[in-house]
Short mmCIF file of C-alpha atoms in Angstrom, two decimals:
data_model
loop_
_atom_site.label_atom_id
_atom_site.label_comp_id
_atom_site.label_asym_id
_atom_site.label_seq_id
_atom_site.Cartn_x
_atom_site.Cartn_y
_atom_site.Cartn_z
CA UNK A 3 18.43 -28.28 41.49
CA UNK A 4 15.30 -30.27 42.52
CA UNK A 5 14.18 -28.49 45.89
CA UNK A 6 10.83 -27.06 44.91
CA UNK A 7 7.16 -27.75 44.91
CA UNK A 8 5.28 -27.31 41.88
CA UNK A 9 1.56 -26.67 42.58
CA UNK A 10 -1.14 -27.27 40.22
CA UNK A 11 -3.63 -25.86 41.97
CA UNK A 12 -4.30 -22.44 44.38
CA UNK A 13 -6.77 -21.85 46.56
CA UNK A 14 -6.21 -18.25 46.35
CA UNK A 15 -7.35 -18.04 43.07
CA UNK A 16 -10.65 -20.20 43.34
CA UNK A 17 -12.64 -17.18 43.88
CA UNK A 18 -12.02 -16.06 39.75
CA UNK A 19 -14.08 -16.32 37.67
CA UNK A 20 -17.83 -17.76 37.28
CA UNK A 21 -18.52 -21.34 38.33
CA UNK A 22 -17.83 -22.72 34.28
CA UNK A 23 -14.53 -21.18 34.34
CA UNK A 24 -13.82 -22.90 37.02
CA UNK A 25 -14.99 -26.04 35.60
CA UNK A 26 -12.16 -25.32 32.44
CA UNK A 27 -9.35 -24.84 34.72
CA UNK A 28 -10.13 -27.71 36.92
CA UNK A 29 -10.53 -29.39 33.26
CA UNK A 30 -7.06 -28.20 32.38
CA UNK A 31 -5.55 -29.03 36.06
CA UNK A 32 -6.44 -32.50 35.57
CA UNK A 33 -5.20 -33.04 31.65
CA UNK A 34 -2.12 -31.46 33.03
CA UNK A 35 -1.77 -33.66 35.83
CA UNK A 36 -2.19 -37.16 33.89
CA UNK A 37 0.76 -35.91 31.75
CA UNK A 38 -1.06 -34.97 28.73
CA UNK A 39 0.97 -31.35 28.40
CA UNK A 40 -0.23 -30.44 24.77
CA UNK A 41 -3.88 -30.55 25.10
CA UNK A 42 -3.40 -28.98 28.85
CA UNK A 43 -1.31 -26.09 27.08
CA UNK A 44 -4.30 -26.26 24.24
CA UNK A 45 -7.27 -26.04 26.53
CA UNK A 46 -5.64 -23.22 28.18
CA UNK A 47 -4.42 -20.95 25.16
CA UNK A 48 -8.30 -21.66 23.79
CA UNK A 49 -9.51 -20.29 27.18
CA UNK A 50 -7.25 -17.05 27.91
CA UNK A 51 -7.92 -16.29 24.23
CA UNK A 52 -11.54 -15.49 25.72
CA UNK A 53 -10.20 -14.64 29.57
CA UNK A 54 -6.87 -13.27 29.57
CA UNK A 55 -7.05 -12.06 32.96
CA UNK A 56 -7.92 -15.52 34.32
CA UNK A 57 -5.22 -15.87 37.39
CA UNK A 58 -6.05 -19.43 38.08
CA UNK A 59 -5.64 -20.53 34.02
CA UNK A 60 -2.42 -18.37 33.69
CA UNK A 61 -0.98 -19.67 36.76
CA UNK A 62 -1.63 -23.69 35.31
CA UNK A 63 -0.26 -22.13 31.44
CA UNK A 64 3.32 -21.40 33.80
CA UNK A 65 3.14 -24.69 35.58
CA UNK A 66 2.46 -26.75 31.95
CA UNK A 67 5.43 -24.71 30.00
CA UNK A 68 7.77 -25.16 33.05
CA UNK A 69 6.87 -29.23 33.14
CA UNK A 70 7.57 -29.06 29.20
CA UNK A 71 11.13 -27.39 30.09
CA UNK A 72 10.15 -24.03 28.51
CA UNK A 73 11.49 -22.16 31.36
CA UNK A 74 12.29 -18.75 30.00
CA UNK A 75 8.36 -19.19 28.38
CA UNK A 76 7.41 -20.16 31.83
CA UNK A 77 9.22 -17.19 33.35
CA UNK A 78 7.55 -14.56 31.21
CA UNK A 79 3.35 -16.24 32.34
CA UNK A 80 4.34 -16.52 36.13
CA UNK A 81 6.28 -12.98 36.02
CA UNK A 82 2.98 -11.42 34.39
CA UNK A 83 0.89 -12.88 36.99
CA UNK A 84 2.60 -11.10 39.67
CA UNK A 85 2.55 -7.95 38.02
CA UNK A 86 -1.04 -8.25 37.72
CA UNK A 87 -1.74 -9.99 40.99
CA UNK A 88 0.97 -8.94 43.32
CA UNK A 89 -0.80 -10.19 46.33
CA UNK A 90 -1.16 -13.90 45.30
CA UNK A 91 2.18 -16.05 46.90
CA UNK A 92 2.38 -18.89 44.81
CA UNK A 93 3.60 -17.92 41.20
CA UNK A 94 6.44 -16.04 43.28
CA UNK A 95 7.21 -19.76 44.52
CA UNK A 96 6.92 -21.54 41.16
CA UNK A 97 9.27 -18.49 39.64
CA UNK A 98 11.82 -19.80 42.17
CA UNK A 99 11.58 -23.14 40.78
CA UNK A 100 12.46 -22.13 37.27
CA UNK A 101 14.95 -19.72 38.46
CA UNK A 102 17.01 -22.57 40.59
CA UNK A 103 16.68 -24.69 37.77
CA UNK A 104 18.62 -22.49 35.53
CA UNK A 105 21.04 -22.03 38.55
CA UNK A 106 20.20 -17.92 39.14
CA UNK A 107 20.07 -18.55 42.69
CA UNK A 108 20.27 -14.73 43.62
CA UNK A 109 16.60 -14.88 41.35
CA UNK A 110 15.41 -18.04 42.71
CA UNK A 111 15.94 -16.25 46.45
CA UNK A 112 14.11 -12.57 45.66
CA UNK A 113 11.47 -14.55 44.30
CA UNK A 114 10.92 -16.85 47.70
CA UNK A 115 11.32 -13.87 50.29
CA UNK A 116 8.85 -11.73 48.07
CA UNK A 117 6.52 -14.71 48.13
CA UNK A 118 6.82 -14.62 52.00
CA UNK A 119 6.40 -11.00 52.44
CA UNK A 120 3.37 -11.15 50.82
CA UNK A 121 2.21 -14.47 53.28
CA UNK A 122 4.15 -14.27 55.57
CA UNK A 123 2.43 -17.68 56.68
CA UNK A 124 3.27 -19.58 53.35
CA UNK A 125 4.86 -22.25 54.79
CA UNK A 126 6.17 -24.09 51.46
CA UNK A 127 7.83 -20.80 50.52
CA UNK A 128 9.59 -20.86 54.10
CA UNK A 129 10.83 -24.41 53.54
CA UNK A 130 11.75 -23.78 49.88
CA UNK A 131 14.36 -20.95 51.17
CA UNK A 132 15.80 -22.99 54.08
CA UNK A 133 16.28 -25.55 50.95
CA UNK A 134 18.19 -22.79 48.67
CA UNK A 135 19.83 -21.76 51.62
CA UNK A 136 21.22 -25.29 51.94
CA UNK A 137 22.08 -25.67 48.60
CA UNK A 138 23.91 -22.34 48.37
CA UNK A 139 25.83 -23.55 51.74
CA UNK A 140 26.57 -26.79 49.73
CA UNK A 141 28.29 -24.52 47.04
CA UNK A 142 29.85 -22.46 48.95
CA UNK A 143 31.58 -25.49 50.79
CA UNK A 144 32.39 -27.01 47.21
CA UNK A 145 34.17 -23.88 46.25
CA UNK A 146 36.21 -24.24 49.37
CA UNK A 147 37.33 -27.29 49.08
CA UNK A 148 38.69 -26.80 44.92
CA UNK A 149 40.86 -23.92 46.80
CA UNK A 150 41.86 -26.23 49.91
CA UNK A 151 41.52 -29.67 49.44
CA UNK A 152 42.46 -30.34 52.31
CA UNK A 153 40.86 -28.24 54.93
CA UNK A 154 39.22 -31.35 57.07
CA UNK A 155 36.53 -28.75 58.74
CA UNK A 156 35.36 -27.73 55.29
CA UNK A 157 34.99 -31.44 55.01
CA UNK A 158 33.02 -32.03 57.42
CA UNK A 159 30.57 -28.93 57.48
CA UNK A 160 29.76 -30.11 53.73
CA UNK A 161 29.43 -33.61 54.70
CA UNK A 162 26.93 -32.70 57.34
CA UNK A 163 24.50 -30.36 54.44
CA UNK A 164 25.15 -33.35 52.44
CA UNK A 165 23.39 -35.23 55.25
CA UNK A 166 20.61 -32.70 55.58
CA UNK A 167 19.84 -32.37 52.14
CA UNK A 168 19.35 -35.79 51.76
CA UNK A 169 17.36 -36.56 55.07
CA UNK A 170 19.43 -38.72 56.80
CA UNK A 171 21.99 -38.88 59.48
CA UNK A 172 25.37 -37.93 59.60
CA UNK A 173 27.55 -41.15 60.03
CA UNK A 174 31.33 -40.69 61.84
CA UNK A 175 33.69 -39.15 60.44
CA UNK A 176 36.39 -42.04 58.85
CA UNK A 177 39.93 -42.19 59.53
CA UNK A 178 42.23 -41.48 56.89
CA UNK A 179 44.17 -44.03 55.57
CA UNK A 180 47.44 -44.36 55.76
CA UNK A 181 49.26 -43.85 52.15
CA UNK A 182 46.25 -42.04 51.21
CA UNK A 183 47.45 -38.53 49.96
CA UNK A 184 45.60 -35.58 51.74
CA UNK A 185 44.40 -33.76 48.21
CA UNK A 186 42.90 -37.44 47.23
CA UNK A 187 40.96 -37.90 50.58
CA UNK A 188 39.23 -34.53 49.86
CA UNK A 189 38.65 -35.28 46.27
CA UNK A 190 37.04 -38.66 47.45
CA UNK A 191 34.83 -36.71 50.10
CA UNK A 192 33.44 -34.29 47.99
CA UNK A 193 32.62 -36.54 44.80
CA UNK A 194 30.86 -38.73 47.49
CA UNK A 195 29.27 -35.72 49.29
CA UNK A 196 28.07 -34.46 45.69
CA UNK A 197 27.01 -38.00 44.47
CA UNK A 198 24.83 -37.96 47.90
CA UNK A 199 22.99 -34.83 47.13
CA UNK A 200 22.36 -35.80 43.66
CA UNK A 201 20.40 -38.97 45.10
CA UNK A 202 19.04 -37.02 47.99
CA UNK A 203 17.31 -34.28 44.96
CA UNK A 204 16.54 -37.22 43.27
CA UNK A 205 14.57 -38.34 45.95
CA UNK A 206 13.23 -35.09 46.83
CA UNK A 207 11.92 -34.24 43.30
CA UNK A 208 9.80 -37.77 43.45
CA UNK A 209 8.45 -36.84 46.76
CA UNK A 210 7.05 -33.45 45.77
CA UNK A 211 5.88 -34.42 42.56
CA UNK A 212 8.21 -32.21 40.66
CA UNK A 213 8.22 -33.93 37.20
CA UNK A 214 10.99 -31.81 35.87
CA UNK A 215 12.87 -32.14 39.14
CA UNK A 216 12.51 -35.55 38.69
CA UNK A 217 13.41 -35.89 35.07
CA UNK A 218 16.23 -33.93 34.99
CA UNK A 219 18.15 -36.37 37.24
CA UNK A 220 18.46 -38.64 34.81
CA UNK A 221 21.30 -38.41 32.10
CA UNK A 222 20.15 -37.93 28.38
CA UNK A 223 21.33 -41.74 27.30
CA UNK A 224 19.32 -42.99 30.44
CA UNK A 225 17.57 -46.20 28.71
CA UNK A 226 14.79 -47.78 30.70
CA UNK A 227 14.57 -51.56 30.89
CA UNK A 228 11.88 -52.39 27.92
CA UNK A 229 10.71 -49.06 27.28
CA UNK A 230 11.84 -46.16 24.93
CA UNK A 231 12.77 -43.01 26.47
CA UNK A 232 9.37 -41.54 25.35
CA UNK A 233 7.09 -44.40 26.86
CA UNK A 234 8.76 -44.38 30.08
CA UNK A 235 8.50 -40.83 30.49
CA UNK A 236 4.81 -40.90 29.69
CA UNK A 237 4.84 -43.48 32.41
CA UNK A 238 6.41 -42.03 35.31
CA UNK A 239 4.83 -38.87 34.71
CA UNK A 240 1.20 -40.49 35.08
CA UNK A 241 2.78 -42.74 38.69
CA UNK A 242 4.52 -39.11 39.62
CA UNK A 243 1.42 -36.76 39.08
CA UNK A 244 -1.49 -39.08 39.99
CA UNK A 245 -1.29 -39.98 43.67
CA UNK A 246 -2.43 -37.16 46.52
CA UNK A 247 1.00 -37.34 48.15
CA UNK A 248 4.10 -39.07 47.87
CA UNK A 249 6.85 -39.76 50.42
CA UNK A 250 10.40 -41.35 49.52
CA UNK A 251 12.82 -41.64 51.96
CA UNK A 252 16.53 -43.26 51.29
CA UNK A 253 19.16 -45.29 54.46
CA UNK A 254 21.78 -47.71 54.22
CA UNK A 255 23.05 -45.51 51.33
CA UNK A 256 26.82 -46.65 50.32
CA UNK A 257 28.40 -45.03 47.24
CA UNK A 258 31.14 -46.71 45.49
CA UNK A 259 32.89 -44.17 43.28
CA UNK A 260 35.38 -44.34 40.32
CA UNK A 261 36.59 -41.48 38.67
CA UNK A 262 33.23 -39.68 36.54
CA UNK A 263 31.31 -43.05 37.35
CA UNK A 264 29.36 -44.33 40.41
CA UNK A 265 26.85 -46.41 41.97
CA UNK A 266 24.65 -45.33 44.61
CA UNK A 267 22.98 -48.95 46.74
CA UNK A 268 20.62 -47.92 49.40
CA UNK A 269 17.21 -49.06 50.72
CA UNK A 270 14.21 -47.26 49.22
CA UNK A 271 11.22 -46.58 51.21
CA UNK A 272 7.74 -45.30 49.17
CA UNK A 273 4.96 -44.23 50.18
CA UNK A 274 1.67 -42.98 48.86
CA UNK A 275 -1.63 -42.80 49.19
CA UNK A 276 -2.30 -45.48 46.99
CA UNK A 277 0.76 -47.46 48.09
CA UNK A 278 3.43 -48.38 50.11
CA UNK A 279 6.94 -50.73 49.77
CA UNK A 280 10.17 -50.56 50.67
CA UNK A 281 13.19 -52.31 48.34
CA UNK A 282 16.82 -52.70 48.14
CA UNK A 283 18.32 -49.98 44.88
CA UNK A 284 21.01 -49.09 42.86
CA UNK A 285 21.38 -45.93 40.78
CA UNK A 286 24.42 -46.14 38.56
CA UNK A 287 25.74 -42.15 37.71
CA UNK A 288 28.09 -40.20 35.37
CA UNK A 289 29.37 -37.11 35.99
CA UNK A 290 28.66 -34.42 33.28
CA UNK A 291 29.17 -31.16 33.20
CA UNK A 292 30.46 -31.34 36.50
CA UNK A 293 26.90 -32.73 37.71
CA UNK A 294 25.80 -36.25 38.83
CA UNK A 295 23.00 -38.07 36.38
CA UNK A 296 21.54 -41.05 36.26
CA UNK A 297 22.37 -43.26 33.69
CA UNK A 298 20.82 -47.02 34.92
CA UNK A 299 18.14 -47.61 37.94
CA UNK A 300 17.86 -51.31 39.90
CA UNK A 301 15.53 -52.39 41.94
CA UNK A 302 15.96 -55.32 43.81
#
């Protein structure tokens, strides 16, 4: 589940600290930021060996191990930091993160409305649990429709989260087919309604500049065009961490489905600070595990 921000930075915490430890974790920040996660996780285990109670520092060591996909290390710095700073919103958000990412929703969900209780004016928390709430809708819907396939309501209501997950509108409802058995209808509408929010989080995950979001979209034998794995990683990461913002929005999207296969053509518009462009895609997927990943990426 890609729904989350990841901040690198919080303002809260500025006021830590003397001016040259705020100079380190800026220095940390930005190694962390142009991908280089070792000597960012370095830097700060060298400078809470000397500051342990730095919140700012601490905070960035959670962020790092959760980009590096230790989660359950992750867990343990952000949980510590709001023991010892229970007033500070933010690692209460990033726990939620690494909570929906190992699918303990119920976690995930504490996590956000103590975040909010504590600012009650945090807006990212606020749109962070509308997002859960949506996801935990979409589930609910899924689990409806492996017990009646073909409830046409159930259909619909998760087509429509479908369609607010992933930004766009909700097109008419199609008319079945005739010969088309009722159980196969619903099995086609909710592989195409899943295979929708897997491009939608995809999406999502880009536009917040959530590089683990963004990674873990992609299927393990995903093999970049001219690159190894490793390079293209390294690559993204730098394009996905070093403009201010990012916005990518997806229409026209048509999914053409067989079985635990699919492709995904829509039009892809980006936009940064640093640049903007719009172009035709296609993301071809595999269903594992019961989850959509992507396995080859087209631009056209």
């Amino acid at each position: 589940m890609a729904l989350f921000r990841f901040f690198a930075v919080f303002a809260v915490c500025v006021a830590f600290g003397t001016p040259a430890l705020a100079d380190d974790a800026q220095d940390i920040n930005r190694r962390f930021r142009s991908g280089d996660l070792a000597g960012a996780l370095e830097q700060a285990e060298r400078h809470l060996a000397k500051n342990p109670k730095d919140a700012q520092v601490r905070f960035l060591k959670g962020l790092i191990l959760g980009d590096q996909g230790k989660r359950d290390e992750a867990i343990r710095v952000l949980t510590g930091l709001t023991e010892d700073f229970p007033e500070l919103p933010e690692p209460y958000n990033n726990l939620a993160v690494l909570y929906a990412a190992q699918e303990n929703y119920d976690a995930a969900k504490n996590a956000l409305e103590t975040a909010i209780r504590v600012h009650p004016n945090y807006a990212t928390a606020h749109e962070n649990l509308g997002d859960l709430y949506a996801k935990l809708a979409s589930l609910a819907y899924d689990k409806a429709l492996t017990l009646d396939k073909g409830n046409a309501a159930v259909q619909s209501k998760r087509a429509r989260i479908g369609d607010l997950i992933a930004g766009v509108a909700s097109p008419a409802p199609a008319a079945d087919k005739a010969g088309t058995a009722p159980g196969a209808a619903a099995d086609s509408a909710g592989d195409a309604a899943a295979i929708e929010t897997a491009v939608a989080d995809w999406a999502k995950a880009w536009s917040n500049q959530d590089v683990a979001g963004y990674f873990a979209a992609y299927a393990s034998d995903f093999s970049p065009a001219g690159l190894s794995r490793a390079q293209w990683e390294a690559q993204r990461r730098s394009r996905i961490t070093a403009p201010r913002s990012i916005e990518v929005q997806i229409s026209d999207l048509e999914i053409e489905q067989q079985g635990d296969t699919a492709r995904a053509n829509f039009r892809q518009s980006y936009r940064s600070d640093r640049l903007s462009a719009t172009v035709s895609k296609t993301l071809a997927l595999t269903r594992r595990d019961g989850r959509w990943r992507i396995v080859e990426e087209i631009s056209r």
